[in-house]
């Protein structure tokens, strides 16, 4: 049986007419309590959706569609809509969610917390043990930048084009633990690294370990956190299938005794920056050589790397069709720029609303 896979998506709450982000998350959720599938986030201008652990992509696809529609319906009751954008194209005053943890984050991290209105897509894949999970985290590190490029959906910030395909990744990178990590070697090594970070007194809790890939503190999963939220739920399904393929491939390599790559974190940061900067519309760094290569070739190497796992899970057709569509039509960043050129930030937000729950 294929490994379980689940997805967390963060969505903006925007005015149904003007498209301006609105700080109404608590009002939208006031009819709860809701299950863990629908929760508030750091900022009041966003919601988080969570799928259940799914075995088939059909199940995951239906859950994401249903929860996006449910969120859109709840938002409508407050005169707002949901938009799957990695960042807001408009300038937005900070409105942090008034919870104890978020207040402490604001006090400790100041403008970094206030300006983090970003929406990501986090993929959880089941693992058998912490040992297997750490082996996976160590082995998938060079393959995460192509996932960021495929998902890139945040070129606009404060009313301007940033020049980045995923500016969300740059904004989120201000947090002290965000980004790529070194290899940990074992579950004991991972736990020791986490203990040292928490002992620093800087982090509020273990939830602030914002690694691009980590062991979940709540579930028996590897959590890949590198992606922007996708404009359409179908693309999130493609990313989830690729992540599941990476996890399964890495677990097999570990079981076969293949060593984890000893990649320098500085090279991983360069590869991530390159993916954040150009997305699918420029060169990326090859995950094996860290030399420039076309985005098409790098994405093809990713699919080839996980092809066996995709076939075994029955996911290859879905991934092949989705990747072909993204590499030919471009990621969400390209469409945002096209809409922005015609109608400015408000047009981008209105377009995103139409695509989010379609």
Coordinates of C-alpha atoms in Angstrom, one line a residue:
X1 CA 0.0 0.0 0.0
X2 CA 1.2 3.5 -0.8
X3 CA 2.2 5.8 2.0
X4 CA -0.3 8.2 3.4
X5 CA -0.1 11.8 2.2
X6 CA -1.8 14.9 3.5
X7 CA -1.7 18.6 2.6
X8 CA -2.0 21.9 4.5
X9 CA -2.9 25.0 2.5
X10 CA -2.9 28.6 3.7
X11 CA -5.3 30.9 1.9
X12 CA -5.8 34.7 1.9
X13 CA -9.1 36.3 3.0
X14 CA -9.9 39.1 0.6
X15 CA -12.7 41.6 0.1
X16 CA -15.2 40.1 -2.4
X17 CA -15.4 43.4 -4.3
X18 CA -12.0 45.3 -4.0
X19 CA -9.8 42.2 -3.6
X20 CA -8.1 43.9 -0.6
X21 CA -7.0 41.4 2.1
X22 CA -9.4 41.6 5.2
X23 CA -8.5 40.7 8.8
X24 CA -11.6 38.6 9.5
X25 CA -10.4 35.1 10.2
X26 CA -11.9 34.9 13.7
X27 CA -15.2 36.2 12.3
X28 CA -15.2 33.6 9.5
X29 CA -14.5 30.8 12.0
X30 CA -17.0 32.2 14.7
X31 CA -19.6 29.5 13.9
X32 CA -17.2 26.7 15.1
X33 CA -15.6 25.0 16.8
X34 CA -14.2 23.5 13.7
X35 CA -12.2 20.3 13.4
X36 CA -8.4 20.6 12.7
X37 CA -9.2 20.8 9.0
X38 CA -10.0 24.5 9.2
X39 CA -8.0 26.9 11.5
X40 CA -6.8 30.4 11.9
X41 CA -3.2 31.3 11.2
X42 CA -0.6 33.9 12.3
X43 CA -2.4 36.7 10.5
X44 CA -6.1 37.5 10.6
X45 CA -6.1 37.8 6.8
X46 CA -5.6 34.1 6.3
X47 CA -7.0 30.6 7.0
X48 CA -5.4 27.2 7.0
X49 CA -7.0 24.1 5.5
X50 CA -5.8 20.6 6.4
X51 CA -6.7 17.4 4.6
X52 CA -6.8 14.1 6.3
X53 CA -4.1 11.4 5.6
X54 CA -5.0 10.0 2.2
X55 CA -3.8 6.9 0.4
X56 CA -5.1 7.8 -3.1
X57 CA -4.7 11.0 -5.0
X58 CA -8.4 10.9 -5.9
X59 CA -9.2 11.1 -2.2
X60 CA -6.8 13.9 -1.6
X61 CA -8.1 15.8 -4.7
X62 CA -11.7 15.6 -3.5
X63 CA -10.8 16.7 0.1
X64 CA -8.8 19.8 -1.1
X65 CA -11.7 20.7 -3.5
X66 CA -14.3 20.3 -0.8
X67 CA -12.4 22.2 1.9
X68 CA -11.6 25.1 -0.5
X69 CA -15.3 25.3 -1.3
X70 CA -16.2 25.1 2.4
X71 CA -13.8 27.9 3.2
X72 CA -15.1 30.0 0.4
X73 CA -18.7 29.5 1.6
X74 CA -17.8 30.5 5.2
X75 CA -15.9 33.5 3.9
X76 CA -18.8 34.6 1.8
X77 CA -20.9 35.0 5.0
X78 CA -18.5 37.8 6.1
X79 CA -18.4 39.5 2.7
X80 CA -15.0 38.1 1.8
X81 CA -13.5 35.4 -0.4
X82 CA -10.5 33.1 -0.4
X83 CA -7.5 33.5 -2.6
X84 CA -4.7 31.0 -3.1
X85 CA -1.7 33.4 -3.4
X86 CA 1.7 33.0 -1.8
X87 CA 1.8 36.7 -0.9
X88 CA -0.7 39.6 -1.1
X89 CA -0.2 41.8 -4.2
X90 CA -1.5 44.8 -2.2
X91 CA 0.1 46.5 0.8
X92 CA -1.5 45.0 4.0
X93 CA -1.3 46.4 7.5
X94 CA -0.4 43.6 10.0
X95 CA -3.2 42.1 12.1
X96 CA -1.9 39.2 14.0
X97 CA -4.3 36.6 15.4
X98 CA -4.8 37.5 19.1
X99 CA -3.6 34.2 20.6
X100 CA -1.0 33.7 23.3
X101 CA 1.5 32.0 21.0
X102 CA 1.2 34.5 18.2
X103 CA 1.5 37.4 20.7
X104 CA 4.7 35.9 22.0
X105 CA 6.0 35.6 18.5
X106 CA 5.2 39.2 17.7
X107 CA 6.9 40.4 20.9
X108 CA 10.0 38.3 20.2
X109 CA 10.4 38.8 16.5
X110 CA 8.9 42.2 15.8
X111 CA 8.6 43.2 12.2
X112 CA 9.5 39.7 11.0
X113 CA 6.3 38.4 12.6
X114 CA 4.2 41.4 11.6
X115 CA 5.2 41.2 7.9
X116 CA 4.8 37.4 7.6
X117 CA 1.5 37.4 5.7
X118 CA 2.5 34.4 3.5
X119 CA 0.7 31.4 2.3
X120 CA 2.4 28.1 1.8
X121 CA 1.6 24.5 1.0
X122 CA 2.9 21.9 3.4
X123 CA 2.9 18.2 2.4
X124 CA 2.9 15.4 5.1
X125 CA 4.0 11.9 4.1
X126 CA 3.8 8.9 6.5
X127 CA 7.0 7.2 7.7
X128 CA 7.5 4.1 9.7
X129 CA 9.8 5.6 12.4
X130 CA 11.8 8.6 13.3
X131 CA 14.9 6.8 12.0
X132 CA 13.3 6.4 8.6
X133 CA 12.0 9.9 8.7
X134 CA 15.4 11.4 9.3
X135 CA 16.9 9.3 6.6
X136 CA 14.3 10.7 4.3
X137 CA 14.9 14.3 5.3
X138 CA 18.6 13.9 4.8
X139 CA 18.2 12.4 1.3
X140 CA 15.5 14.7 -0.2
X141 CA 17.2 18.0 0.5
X142 CA 18.7 18.7 -3.0
X143 CA 15.3 17.9 -4.6
X144 CA 13.3 20.5 -2.7
X145 CA 14.2 23.6 -4.8
X146 CA 12.5 22.1 -8.0
X147 CA 9.4 21.7 -5.9
X148 CA 9.6 25.4 -5.0
X149 CA 10.0 26.3 -8.6
X150 CA 6.9 24.3 -9.6
X151 CA 4.8 25.9 -6.9
X152 CA 6.1 29.5 -7.3
X153 CA 3.1 31.7 -6.9
X154 CA 4.2 34.9 -5.1
X155 CA 5.9 37.4 -7.4
X156 CA 4.1 40.5 -6.0
X157 CA 4.6 42.3 -2.7
X158 CA 3.4 45.7 -1.5
X159 CA 1.9 46.5 -4.8
X160 CA 5.0 45.9 -6.9
X161 CA 6.7 43.1 -8.9
X162 CA 9.5 41.8 -6.7
X163 CA 11.5 40.2 -9.6
X164 CA 11.1 36.8 -7.7
X165 CA 8.8 34.0 -8.7
X166 CA 8.4 33.0 -5.0
X167 CA 8.9 36.1 -2.8
X168 CA 7.1 34.2 -0.1
X169 CA 10.2 32.1 0.3
X170 CA 12.3 35.2 0.8
X171 CA 9.9 36.7 3.3
X172 CA 9.6 33.5 5.3
X173 CA 13.4 33.1 5.2
X174 CA 13.7 35.9 7.8
X175 CA 12.7 33.4 10.5
X176 CA 15.9 32.2 12.3
X177 CA 15.4 28.5 11.5
X178 CA 13.9 28.7 8.0
X179 CA 15.4 27.1 4.9
X180 CA 17.6 24.1 4.1
X181 CA 19.4 22.1 6.8
X182 CA 22.5 20.0 7.1
X183 CA 22.2 16.2 7.2
X184 CA 21.4 14.9 10.7
X185 CA 22.6 11.3 10.2
X186 CA 20.2 9.6 12.6
X187 CA 17.1 10.2 14.7
X188 CA 19.4 10.8 17.7
X189 CA 21.3 13.4 15.7
X190 CA 18.0 15.1 14.7
X191 CA 16.8 15.1 18.3
X192 CA 20.1 16.5 19.5
X193 CA 20.0 19.3 17.0
X194 CA 16.4 20.2 17.9
X195 CA 17.3 20.2 21.6
X196 CA 20.2 22.6 21.0
X197 CA 18.0 25.0 19.1
X198 CA 15.2 25.0 21.7
X199 CA 17.8 25.4 24.5
X200 CA 18.9 28.7 22.9
X201 CA 15.8 30.3 24.3
X202 CA 15.1 32.1 21.0
X203 CA 12.3 29.8 19.7
X204 CA 8.9 29.9 21.2
X205 CA 8.4 26.2 20.7
X206 CA 9.2 23.2 18.5
X207 CA 6.6 24.5 16.0
X208 CA 9.1 27.2 15.1
X209 CA 11.5 24.8 13.5
X210 CA 10.8 26.1 10.1
X211 CA 13.1 23.7 8.2
X212 CA 12.3 23.2 4.5
X213 CA 11.7 19.5 5.5
X214 CA 11.3 18.2 9.0
X215 CA 9.8 15.5 11.2
X216 CA 6.3 16.5 12.2
X217 CA 6.0 17.2 16.0
X218 CA 2.4 16.0 15.9
X219 CA 2.2 13.2 13.3
X220 CA 4.3 10.2 12.2
X221 CA 5.2 12.1 9.0
X222 CA 7.9 13.9 7.1
X223 CA 6.7 17.4 6.5
X224 CA 7.9 19.3 3.4
X225 CA 7.3 23.0 3.8
X226 CA 9.1 24.5 0.8
X227 CA 6.2 25.2 -1.5
X228 CA 4.0 28.2 -2.2
X229 CA 0.2 27.6 -2.0
X230 CA -1.0 26.6 -5.5
X231 CA -3.5 28.6 -7.4
X232 CA -5.6 25.4 -8.1
X233 CA -6.0 22.4 -5.9
X234 CA -5.2 20.1 -8.8
X235 CA -1.6 21.5 -8.8
X236 CA -1.4 20.8 -5.0
X237 CA -2.2 17.2 -5.7
X238 CA 0.7 17.0 -8.2
X239 CA 3.1 18.4 -5.7
X240 CA 1.8 16.0 -3.0
X241 CA 2.4 13.1 -5.4
X242 CA 6.0 14.3 -6.1
X243 CA 6.7 14.6 -2.4
X244 CA 5.3 11.2 -1.7
X245 CA 7.5 9.9 -4.5
X246 CA 10.6 11.6 -3.0
X247 CA 9.9 10.2 0.5
X248 CA 9.4 6.6 -0.9
X249 CA 12.5 6.8 -3.1
X250 CA 14.6 8.1 -0.2
X251 CA 13.3 5.5 2.2
X252 CA 14.2 2.8 -0.3
X253 CA 17.7 4.2 -0.8
X254 CA 18.2 4.2 3.0
X255 CA 16.9 0.6 3.3
X256 CA 19.4 -0.4 0.5
X257 CA 22.3 1.2 2.3
X258 CA 22.8 4.1 -0.1
X259 CA 24.5 7.0 1.8
X260 CA 22.7 10.4 2.0
X261 CA 24.3 13.1 -0.2
X262 CA 26.7 15.3 1.8
X263 CA 25.6 18.5 0.2
X264 CA 26.9 21.8 1.6
X265 CA 24.0 23.9 3.1
X266 CA 25.4 26.9 1.3
X267 CA 24.8 25.1 -2.0
X268 CA 21.3 24.1 -1.0
X269 CA 20.6 27.8 -0.1
X270 CA 21.9 28.9 -3.5
X271 CA 19.7 26.3 -5.2
X272 CA 16.7 27.4 -3.2
X273 CA 17.4 31.1 -3.9
X274 CA 17.6 30.3 -7.6
X275 CA 14.3 28.5 -7.6
X276 CA 12.7 31.4 -5.6
X277 CA 14.1 34.0 -8.0
X278 CA 13.2 32.5 -11.4
X279 CA 10.7 29.7 -10.8
X280 CA 10.0 27.8 -14.0
X281 CA 11.0 30.8 -16.2
X282 CA 14.8 30.6 -16.0
X283 CA 17.7 28.3 -15.0
X284 CA 17.7 26.2 -11.9
X285 CA 20.6 24.4 -10.2
X286 CA 20.8 20.7 -11.1
X287 CA 20.2 18.8 -7.8
X288 CA 23.1 16.4 -8.5
X289 CA 25.8 18.8 -9.8
X290 CA 24.6 22.2 -8.6
X291 CA 25.4 23.6 -12.0
X292 CA 22.9 25.7 -14.0
X293 CA 20.4 23.8 -16.1
X294 CA 17.1 24.7 -17.7
X295 CA 14.0 24.5 -15.4
X296 CA 12.5 21.9 -17.8
X297 CA 15.6 19.7 -17.5
X298 CA 15.7 19.9 -13.7
X299 CA 12.0 19.1 -13.3
X300 CA 12.4 16.2 -15.7
X301 CA 15.3 14.9 -13.6
X302 CA 13.1 15.1 -10.5
X303 CA 10.3 13.1 -12.2
X304 CA 12.9 10.5 -13.4
X305 CA 14.4 10.3 -9.9
X306 CA 11.0 9.3 -8.4
X307 CA 9.5 7.5 -11.4
X308 CA 9.7 4.0 -9.8
X309 CA 7.9 5.2 -6.7
X310 CA 5.3 7.0 -8.7
X311 CA 4.5 3.9 -10.8
X312 CA 4.2 1.8 -7.7
X313 CA 1.7 4.2 -6.1
X314 CA -0.3 4.6 -9.4
X315 CA 0.6 8.3 -9.5
X316 CA 2.8 8.6 -12.6
X317 CA 0.1 9.6 -15.0
X318 CA -1.2 12.4 -12.7
X319 CA 2.3 13.7 -12.1
X320 CA 3.3 13.5 -15.8
X321 CA 0.2 15.4 -16.9
X322 CA 0.6 18.0 -14.2
X323 CA 4.3 18.6 -14.7
X324 CA 3.8 18.9 -18.5
X325 CA 1.0 21.5 -17.9
X326 CA 3.1 23.5 -15.5
X327 CA 6.3 23.5 -17.6
X328 CA 4.4 24.6 -20.7
X329 CA 1.9 27.1 -19.2
X330 CA 4.1 28.3 -16.3
X331 CA 3.5 28.4 -12.6
X332 CA 1.2 30.7 -10.8
X333 CA 3.9 33.4 -10.8
X334 CA 3.7 33.8 -14.6
X335 CA -0.1 34.1 -14.6
X336 CA 0.0 36.7 -11.8
X337 CA 2.4 38.8 -13.8
X338 CA 0.3 38.6 -16.9
X339 CA -2.9 39.6 -15.0
X340 CA -1.0 42.3 -13.1
X341 CA 0.2 43.9 -16.4
X342 CA -3.4 44.2 -17.5
X343 CA -5.2 45.3 -14.4
X344 CA -2.9 45.8 -11.4
X345 CA -3.0 44.2 -8.0
X346 CA -6.7 44.1 -7.6
X347 CA -7.1 42.2 -10.8
X348 CA -4.6 39.6 -9.6
X349 CA -6.6 39.1 -6.4
X350 CA -10.0 38.8 -8.3
X351 CA -8.5 36.3 -10.7
X352 CA -7.1 34.3 -7.8
X353 CA -10.5 34.1 -6.2
X354 CA -12.0 32.7 -9.3
X355 CA -9.4 30.0 -9.6
X356 CA -9.1 29.0 -5.9
X357 CA -12.4 27.3 -5.4
X358 CA -13.1 26.5 -9.1

